[in-house]
PDB file of C-alpha atoms in Angstrom:
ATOM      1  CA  UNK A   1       7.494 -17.689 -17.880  1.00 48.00           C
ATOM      2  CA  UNK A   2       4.812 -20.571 -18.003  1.00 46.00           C
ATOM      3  CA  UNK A   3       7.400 -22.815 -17.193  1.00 44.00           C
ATOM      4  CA  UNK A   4       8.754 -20.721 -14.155  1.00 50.00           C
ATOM      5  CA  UNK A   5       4.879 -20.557 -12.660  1.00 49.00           C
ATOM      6  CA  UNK A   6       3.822 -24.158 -13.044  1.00 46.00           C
ATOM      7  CA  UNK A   7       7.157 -24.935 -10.938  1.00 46.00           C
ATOM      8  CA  UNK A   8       7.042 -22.630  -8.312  1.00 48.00           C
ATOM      9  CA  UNK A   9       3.302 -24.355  -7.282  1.00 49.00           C
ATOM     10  CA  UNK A  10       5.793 -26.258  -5.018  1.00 58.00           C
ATOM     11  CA  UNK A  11       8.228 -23.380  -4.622  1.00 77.00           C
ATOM     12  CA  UNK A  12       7.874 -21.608  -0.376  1.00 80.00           C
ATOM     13  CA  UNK A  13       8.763 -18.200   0.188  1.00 81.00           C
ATOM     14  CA  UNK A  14      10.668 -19.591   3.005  1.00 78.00           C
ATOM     15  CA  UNK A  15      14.426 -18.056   2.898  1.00 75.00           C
ATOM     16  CA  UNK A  16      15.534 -21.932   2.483  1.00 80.00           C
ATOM     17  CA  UNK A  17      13.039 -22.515  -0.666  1.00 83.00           C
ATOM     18  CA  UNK A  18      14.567 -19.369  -2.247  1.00 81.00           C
ATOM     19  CA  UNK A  19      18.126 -20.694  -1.501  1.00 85.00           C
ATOM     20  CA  UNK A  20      17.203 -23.560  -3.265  1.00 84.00           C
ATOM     21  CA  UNK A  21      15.918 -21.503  -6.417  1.00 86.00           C
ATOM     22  CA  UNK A  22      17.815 -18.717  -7.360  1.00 87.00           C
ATOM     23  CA  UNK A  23      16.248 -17.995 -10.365  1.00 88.00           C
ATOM     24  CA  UNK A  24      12.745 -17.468  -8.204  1.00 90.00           C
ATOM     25  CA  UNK A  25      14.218 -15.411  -5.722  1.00 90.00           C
ATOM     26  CA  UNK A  26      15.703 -12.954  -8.267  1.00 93.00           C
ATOM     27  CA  UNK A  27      12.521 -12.854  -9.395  1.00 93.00           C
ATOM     28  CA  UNK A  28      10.903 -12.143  -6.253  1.00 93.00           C
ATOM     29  CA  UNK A  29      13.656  -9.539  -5.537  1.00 93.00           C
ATOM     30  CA  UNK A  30      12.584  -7.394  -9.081  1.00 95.00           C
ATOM     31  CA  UNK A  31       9.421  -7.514  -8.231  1.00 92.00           C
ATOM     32  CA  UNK A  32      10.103  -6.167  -5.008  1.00 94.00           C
ATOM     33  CA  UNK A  33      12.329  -3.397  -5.760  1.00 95.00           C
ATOM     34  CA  UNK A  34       9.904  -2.430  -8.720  1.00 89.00           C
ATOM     35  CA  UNK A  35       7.171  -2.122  -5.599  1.00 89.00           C
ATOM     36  CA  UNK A  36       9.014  -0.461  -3.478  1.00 92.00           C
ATOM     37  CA  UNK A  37      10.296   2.095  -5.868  1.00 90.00           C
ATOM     38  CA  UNK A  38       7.070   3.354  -6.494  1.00 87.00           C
ATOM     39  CA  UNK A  39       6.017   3.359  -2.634  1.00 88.00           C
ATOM     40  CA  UNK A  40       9.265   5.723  -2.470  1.00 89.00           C
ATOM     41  CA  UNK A  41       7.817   7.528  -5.287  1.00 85.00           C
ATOM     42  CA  UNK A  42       4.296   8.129  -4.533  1.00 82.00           C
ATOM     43  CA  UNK A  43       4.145   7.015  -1.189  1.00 81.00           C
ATOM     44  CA  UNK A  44       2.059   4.057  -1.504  1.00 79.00           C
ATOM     45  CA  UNK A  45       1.149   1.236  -3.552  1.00 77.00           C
ATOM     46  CA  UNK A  46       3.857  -1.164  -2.734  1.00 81.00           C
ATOM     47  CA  UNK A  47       1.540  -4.153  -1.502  1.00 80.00           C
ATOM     48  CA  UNK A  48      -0.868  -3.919  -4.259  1.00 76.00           C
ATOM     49  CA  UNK A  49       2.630  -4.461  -6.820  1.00 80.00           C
ATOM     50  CA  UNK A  50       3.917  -7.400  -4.921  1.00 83.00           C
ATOM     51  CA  UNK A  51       1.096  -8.976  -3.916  1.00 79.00           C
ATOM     52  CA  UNK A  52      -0.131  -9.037  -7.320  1.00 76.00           C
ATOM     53  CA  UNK A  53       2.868 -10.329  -9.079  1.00 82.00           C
ATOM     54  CA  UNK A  54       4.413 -12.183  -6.266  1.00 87.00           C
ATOM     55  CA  UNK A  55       1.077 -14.958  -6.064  1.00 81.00           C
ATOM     56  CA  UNK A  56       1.871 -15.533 -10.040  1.00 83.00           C
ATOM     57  CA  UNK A  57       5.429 -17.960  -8.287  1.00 88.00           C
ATOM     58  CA  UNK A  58       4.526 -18.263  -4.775  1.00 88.00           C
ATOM     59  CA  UNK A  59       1.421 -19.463  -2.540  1.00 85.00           C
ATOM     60  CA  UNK A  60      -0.646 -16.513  -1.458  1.00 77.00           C
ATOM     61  CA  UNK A  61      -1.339 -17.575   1.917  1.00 79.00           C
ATOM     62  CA  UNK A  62       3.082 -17.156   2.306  1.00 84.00           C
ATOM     63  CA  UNK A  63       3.322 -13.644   0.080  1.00 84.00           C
ATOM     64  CA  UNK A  64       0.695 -11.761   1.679  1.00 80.00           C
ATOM     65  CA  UNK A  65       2.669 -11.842   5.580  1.00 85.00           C
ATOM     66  CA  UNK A  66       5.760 -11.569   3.573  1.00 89.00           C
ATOM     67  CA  UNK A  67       4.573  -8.033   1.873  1.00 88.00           C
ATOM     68  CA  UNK A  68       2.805  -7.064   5.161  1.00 87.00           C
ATOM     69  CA  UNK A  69       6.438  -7.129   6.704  1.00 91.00           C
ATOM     70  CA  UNK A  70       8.109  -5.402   3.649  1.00 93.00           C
ATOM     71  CA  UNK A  71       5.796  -2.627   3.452  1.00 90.00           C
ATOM     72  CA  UNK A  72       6.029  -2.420   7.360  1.00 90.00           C
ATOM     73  CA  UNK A  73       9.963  -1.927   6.936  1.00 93.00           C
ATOM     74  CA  UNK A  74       8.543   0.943   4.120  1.00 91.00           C
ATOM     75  CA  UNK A  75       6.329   2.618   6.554  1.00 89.00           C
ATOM     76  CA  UNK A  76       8.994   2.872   9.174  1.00 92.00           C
ATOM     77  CA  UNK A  77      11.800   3.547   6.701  1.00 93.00           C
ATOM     78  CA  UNK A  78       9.792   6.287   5.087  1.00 89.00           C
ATOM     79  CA  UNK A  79       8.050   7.380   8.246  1.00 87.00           C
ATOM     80  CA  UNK A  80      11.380   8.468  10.021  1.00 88.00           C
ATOM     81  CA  UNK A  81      12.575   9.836   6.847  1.00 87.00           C
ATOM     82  CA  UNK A  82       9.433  12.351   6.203  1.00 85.00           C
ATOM     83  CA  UNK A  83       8.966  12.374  10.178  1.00 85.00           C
ATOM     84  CA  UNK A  84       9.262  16.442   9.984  1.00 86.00           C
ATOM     85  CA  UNK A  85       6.704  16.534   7.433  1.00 86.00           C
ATOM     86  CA  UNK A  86       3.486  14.285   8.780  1.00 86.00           C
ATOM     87  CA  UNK A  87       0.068  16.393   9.021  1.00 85.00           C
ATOM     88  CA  UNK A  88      -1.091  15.091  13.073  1.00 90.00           C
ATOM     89  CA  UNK A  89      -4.236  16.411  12.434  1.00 89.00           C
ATOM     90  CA  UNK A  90      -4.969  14.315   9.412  1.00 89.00           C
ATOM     91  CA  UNK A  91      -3.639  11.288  11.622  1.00 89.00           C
ATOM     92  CA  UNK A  92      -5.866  12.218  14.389  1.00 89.00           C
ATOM     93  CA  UNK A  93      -9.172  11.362  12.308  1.00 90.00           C
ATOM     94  CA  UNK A  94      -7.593   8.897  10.082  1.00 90.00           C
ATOM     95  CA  UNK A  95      -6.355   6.058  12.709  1.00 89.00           C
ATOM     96  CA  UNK A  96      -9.155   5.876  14.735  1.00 90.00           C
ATOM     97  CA  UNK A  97     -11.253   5.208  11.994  1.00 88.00           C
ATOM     98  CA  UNK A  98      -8.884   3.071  10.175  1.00 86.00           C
ATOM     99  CA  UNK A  99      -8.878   1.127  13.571  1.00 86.00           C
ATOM    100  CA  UNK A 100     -12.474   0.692  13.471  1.00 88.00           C
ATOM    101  CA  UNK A 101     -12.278  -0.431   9.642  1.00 84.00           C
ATOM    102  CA  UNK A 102      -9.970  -3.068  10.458  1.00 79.00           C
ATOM    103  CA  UNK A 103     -12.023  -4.521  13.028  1.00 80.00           C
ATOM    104  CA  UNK A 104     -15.146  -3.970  10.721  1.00 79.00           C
ATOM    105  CA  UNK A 105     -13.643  -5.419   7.562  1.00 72.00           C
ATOM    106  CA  UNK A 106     -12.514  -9.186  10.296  1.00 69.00           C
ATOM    107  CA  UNK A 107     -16.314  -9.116  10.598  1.00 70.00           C
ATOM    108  CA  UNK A 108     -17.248  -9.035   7.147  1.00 68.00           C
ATOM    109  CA  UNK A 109     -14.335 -11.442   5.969  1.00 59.00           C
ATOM    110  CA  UNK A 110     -15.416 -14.163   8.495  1.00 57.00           C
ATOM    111  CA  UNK A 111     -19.449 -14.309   7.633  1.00 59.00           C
ATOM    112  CA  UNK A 112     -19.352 -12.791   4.128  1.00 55.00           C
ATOM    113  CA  UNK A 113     -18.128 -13.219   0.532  1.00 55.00           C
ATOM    114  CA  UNK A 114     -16.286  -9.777   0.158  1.00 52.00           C
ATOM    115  CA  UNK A 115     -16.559 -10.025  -3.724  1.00 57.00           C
ATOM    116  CA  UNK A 116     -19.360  -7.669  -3.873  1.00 59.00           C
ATOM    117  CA  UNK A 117     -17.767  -4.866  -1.762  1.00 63.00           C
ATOM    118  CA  UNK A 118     -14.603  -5.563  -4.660  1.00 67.00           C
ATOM    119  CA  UNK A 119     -16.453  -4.138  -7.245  1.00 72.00           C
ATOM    120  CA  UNK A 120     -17.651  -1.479  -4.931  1.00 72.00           C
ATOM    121  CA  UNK A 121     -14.159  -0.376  -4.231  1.00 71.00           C
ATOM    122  CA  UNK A 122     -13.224  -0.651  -8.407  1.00 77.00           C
ATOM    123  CA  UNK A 123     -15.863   1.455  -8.950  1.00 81.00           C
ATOM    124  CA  UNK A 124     -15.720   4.200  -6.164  1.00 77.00           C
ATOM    125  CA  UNK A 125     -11.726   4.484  -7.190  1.00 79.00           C
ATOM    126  CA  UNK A 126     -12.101   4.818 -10.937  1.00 85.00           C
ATOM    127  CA  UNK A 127     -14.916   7.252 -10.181  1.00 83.00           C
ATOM    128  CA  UNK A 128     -12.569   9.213  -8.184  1.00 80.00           C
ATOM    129  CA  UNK A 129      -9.770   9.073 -10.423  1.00 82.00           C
ATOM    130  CA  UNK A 130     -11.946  10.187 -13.103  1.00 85.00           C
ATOM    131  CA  UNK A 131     -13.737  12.833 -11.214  1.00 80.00           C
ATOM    132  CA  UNK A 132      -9.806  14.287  -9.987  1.00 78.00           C
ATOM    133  CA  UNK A 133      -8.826  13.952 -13.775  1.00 82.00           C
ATOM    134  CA  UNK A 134     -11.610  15.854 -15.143  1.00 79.00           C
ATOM    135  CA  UNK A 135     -11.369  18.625 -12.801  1.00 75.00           C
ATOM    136  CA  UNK A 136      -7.604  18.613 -12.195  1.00 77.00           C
ATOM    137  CA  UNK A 137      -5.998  17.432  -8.883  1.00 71.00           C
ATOM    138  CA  UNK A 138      -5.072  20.372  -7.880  1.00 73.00           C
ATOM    139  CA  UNK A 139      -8.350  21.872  -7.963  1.00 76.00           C
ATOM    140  CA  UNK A 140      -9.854  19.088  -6.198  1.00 78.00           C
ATOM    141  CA  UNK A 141     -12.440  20.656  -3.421  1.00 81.00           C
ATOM    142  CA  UNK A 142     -10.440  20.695   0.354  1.00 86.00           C
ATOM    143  CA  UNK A 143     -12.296  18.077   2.426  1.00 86.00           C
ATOM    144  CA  UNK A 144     -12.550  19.228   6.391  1.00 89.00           C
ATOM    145  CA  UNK A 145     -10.710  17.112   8.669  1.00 91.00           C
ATOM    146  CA  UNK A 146     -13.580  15.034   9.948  1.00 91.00           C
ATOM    147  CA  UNK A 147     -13.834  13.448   6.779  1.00 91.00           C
ATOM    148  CA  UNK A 148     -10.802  11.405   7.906  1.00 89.00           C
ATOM    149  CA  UNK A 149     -12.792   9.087  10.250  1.00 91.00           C
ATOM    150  CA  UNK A 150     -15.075   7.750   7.186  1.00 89.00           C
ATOM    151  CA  UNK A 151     -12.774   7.434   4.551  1.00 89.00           C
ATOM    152  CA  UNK A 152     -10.559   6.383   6.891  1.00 87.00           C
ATOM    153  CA  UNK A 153     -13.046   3.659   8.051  1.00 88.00           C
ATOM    154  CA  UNK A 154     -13.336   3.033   4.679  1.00 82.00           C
ATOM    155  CA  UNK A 155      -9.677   2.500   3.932  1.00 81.00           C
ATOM    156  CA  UNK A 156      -9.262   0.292   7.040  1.00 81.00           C
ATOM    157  CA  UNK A 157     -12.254  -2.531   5.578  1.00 79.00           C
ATOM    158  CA  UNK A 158     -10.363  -2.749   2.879  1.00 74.00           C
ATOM    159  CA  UNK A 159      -7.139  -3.312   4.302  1.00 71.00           C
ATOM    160  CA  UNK A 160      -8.332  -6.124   6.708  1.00 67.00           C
ATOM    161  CA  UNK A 161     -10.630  -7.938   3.937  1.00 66.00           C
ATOM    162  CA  UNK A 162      -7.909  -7.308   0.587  1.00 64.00           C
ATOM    163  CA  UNK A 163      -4.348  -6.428   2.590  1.00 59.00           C
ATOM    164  CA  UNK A 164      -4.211  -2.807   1.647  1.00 61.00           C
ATOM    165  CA  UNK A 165      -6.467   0.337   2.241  1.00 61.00           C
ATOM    166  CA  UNK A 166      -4.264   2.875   0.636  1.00 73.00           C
ATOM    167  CA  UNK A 167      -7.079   4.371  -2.409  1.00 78.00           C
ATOM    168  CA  UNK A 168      -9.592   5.875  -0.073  1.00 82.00           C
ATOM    169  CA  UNK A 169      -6.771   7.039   2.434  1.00 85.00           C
ATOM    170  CA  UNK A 170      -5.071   8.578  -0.769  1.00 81.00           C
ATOM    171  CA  UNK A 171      -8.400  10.053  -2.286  1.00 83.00           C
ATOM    172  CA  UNK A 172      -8.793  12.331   1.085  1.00 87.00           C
ATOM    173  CA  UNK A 173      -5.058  13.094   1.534  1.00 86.00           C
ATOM    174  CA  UNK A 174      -5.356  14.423  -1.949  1.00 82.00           C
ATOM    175  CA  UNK A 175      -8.822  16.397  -1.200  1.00 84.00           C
ATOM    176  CA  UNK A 176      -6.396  17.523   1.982  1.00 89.00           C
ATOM    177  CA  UNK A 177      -4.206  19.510  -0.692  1.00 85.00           C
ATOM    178  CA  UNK A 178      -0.903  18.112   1.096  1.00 86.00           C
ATOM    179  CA  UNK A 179       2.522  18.556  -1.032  1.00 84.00           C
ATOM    180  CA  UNK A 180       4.243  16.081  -1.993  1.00 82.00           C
ATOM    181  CA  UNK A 181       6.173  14.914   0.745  1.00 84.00           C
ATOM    182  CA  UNK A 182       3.694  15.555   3.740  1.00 88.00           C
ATOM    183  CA  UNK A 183       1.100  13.615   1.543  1.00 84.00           C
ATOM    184  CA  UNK A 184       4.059  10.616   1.386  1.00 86.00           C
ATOM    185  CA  UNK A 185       4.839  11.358   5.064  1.00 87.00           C
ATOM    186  CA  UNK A 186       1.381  11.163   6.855  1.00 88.00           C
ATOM    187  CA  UNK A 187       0.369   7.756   4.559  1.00 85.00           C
ATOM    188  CA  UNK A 188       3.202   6.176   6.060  1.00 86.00           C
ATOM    189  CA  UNK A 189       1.924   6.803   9.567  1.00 84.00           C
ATOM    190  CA  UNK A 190      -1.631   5.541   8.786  1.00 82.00           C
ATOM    191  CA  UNK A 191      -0.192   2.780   6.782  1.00 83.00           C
ATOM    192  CA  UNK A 192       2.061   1.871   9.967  1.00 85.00           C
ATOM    193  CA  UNK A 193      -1.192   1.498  12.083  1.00 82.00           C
ATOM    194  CA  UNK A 194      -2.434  -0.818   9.405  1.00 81.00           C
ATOM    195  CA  UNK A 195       0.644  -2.690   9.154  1.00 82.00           C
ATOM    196  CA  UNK A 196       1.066  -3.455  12.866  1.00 85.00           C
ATOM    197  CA  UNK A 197      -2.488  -4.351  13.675  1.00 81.00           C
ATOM    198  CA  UNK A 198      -2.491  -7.427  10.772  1.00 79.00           C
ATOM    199  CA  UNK A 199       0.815  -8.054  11.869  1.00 80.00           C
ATOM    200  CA  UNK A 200      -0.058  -8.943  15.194  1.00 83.00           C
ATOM    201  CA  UNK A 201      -3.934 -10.769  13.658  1.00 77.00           C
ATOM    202  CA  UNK A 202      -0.953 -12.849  11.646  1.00 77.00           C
ATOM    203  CA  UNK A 203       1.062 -13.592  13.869  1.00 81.00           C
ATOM    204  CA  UNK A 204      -1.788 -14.955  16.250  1.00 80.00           C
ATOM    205  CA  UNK A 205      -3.721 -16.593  13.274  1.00 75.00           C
ATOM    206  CA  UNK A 206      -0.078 -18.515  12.537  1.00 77.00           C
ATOM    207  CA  UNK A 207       0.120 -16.861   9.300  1.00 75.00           C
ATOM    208  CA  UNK A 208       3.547 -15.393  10.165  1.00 79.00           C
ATOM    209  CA  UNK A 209       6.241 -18.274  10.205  1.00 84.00           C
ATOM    210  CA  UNK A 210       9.843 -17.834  11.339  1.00 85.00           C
ATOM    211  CA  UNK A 211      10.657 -19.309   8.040  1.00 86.00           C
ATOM    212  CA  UNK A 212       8.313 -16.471   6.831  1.00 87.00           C
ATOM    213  CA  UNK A 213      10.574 -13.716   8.729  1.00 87.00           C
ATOM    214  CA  UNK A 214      13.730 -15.154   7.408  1.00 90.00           C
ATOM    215  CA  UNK A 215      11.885 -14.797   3.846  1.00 87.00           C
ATOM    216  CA  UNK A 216      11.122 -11.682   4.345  1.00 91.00           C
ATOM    217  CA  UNK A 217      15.112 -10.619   5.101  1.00 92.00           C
ATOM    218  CA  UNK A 218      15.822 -12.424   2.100  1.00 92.00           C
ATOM    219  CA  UNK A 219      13.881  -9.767   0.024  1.00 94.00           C
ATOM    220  CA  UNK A 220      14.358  -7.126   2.173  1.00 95.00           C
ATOM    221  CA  UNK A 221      17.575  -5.810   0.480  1.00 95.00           C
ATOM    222  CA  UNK A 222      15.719  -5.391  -2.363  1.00 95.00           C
ATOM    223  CA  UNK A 223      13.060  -3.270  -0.665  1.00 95.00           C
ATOM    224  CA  UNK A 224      15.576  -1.365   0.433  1.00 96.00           C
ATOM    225  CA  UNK A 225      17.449  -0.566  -2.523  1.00 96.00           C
ATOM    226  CA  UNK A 226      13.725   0.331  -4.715  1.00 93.00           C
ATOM    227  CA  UNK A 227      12.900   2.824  -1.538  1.00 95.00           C
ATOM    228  CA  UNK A 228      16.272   4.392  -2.155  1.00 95.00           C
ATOM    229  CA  UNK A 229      16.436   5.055  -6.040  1.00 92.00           C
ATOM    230  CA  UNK A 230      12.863   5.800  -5.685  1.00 90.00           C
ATOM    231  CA  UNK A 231      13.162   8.603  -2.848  1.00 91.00           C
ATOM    232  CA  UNK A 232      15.600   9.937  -5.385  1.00 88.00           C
ATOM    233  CA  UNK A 233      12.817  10.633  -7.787  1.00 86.00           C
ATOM    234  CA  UNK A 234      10.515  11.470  -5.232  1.00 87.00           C
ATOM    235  CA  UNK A 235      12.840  14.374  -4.475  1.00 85.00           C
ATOM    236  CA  UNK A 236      13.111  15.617  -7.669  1.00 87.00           C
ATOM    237  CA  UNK A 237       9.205  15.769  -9.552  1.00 83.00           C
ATOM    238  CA  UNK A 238       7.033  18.509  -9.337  1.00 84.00           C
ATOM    239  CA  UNK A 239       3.930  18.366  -7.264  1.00 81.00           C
ATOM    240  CA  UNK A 240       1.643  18.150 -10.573  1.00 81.00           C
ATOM    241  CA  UNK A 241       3.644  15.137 -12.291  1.00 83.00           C
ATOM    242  CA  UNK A 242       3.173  13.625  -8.355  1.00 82.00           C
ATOM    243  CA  UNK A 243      -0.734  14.161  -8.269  1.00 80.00           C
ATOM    244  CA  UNK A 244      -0.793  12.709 -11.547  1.00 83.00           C
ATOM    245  CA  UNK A 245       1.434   9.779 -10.932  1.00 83.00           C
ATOM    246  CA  UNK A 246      -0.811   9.166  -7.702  1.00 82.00           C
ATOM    247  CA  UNK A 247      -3.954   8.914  -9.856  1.00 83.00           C
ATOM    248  CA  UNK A 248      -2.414   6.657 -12.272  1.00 83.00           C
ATOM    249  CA  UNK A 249      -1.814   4.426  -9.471  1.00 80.00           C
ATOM    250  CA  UNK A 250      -5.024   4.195  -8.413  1.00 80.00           C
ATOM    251  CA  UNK A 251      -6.675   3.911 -11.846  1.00 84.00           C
ATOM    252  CA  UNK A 252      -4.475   0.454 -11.912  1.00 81.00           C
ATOM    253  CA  UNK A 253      -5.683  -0.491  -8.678  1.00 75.00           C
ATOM    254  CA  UNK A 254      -9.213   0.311  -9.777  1.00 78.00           C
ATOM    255  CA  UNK A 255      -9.093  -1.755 -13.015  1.00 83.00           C
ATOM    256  CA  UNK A 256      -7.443  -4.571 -11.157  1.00 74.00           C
ATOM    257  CA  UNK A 257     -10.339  -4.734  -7.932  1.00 72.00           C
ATOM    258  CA  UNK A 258     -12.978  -4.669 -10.952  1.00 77.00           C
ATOM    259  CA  UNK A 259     -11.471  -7.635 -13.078  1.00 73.00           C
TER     260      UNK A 259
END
């Protein structure tokens, strides 16, 4: 494994780069399909997974577009799937303040050192997950719909300063007391917003190549394939082994924004 990082210091995400190293690009495609089968699963943390693992062989200026246009492929994918099963209402109070987060979270990332809201976020998510695991997540109190524009504020910071806003977005979809599949359903839509608005700060920022693109369809099959053996399991767990598996998630997440 050392030996595979120290050479891929050199090694692009660029579809021609991962031509050129097979080994890499199998890699790359594990880790995807591992990410993607538990964003089919739970309905989120597929960016967290591959960002995380991907920037141990690749340059994280190339993985982060990369994942934004995997996990935009996920939202839509999933999206249409669930489409019968999104909550509006939720959506109604969750994008605009997600849009306002995003826009919030560009302010703080160009005249600020974000570390300090990082431990922030580790600490507000393993408080949560604690809090849901002590008194079940089931019984978790039902938030009122309003409470979307905050935590969905919230969520949107983080996505524009760290790639990825899912934990406060999933803390009040959970306090919503949505089953399984609405919960996965309505993330997706929220996560779409998310998705298309740093797609398009990417694009204009030059972050996100044409090599990039033709990266991204390199690993896209395995995307695919993780979303469909994971929608299989999805289908099948109970809505307590899904609240659970959500919380695990986060408690990761958590552990990983604090170290």
């Amino acid at each position: 494994m050392h030996v595979l990082v120290g050479a891929a210091a050199a090694v692009s995400l660029a579809a021609s780069s991962l031509w050129e190293h097979p080994g890499l690009w199998a890699i790359a495609g594990a880790i995807v399909f591992v990410a993607f089968y538990v964003r089919a699963v739970i309905g989120f943390g597929s960016g967290l997974i591959s960002v995380a693992l991907l920037t141990l062989f690749f340059p994280i200026k190339e993985v982060v577009p990369v994942v934004l246009l995997l996990d935009l492929l996920g939202s839509v994918l999933l999206g249409a799937y669930d489409f019968r099963e999104i909550h509006w209402p939720e959506l109604g109070w969750l994008v605009p303040g997600s849009l306002l987060g995003l826009l919030v979270g560009a302010f703080i990332l160009a005249d600020s050192d974000a570390q300090d809201l990082t431990r922030f976020l580790g600490v507000f998510i393993l408080a949560y997950v604690a809090y849901a695991t002590l008194l079940k997540p089931e019984r978790l109190p039902r938030l009122s719909l309003p409470w979307g524009v905050p935590l969905g504020t919230f969520g949107g910071i983080i996505g524009s300063l760290y790639g990825g806003g899912g934990p406060p977005i999933v803390a009040y979809l959970q306090m919503r007391h949505l089953d399984k599949r609405a919960f996965r359903a309505t993330f997706q839509g929220i996560a779409l917003t998310d998705n298309i608005v740093r797609g398009l700060m990417y694009f204009f920022l030059a972050l996100l190549t044409g090599p990039l693109a033709l990266g991204f369809l390199a690993l896209a099959p395995a995307s695919l394939l993780g979303l469909w053996a994971g929608n299989h399991l999805h289908l099948r767990i109970n809505q307590k082994l899904f609240l659970r598996a959500t919380l695990v998630v986060l408690a990761i997440v958590g552990i990983k924004y604090l170290v």
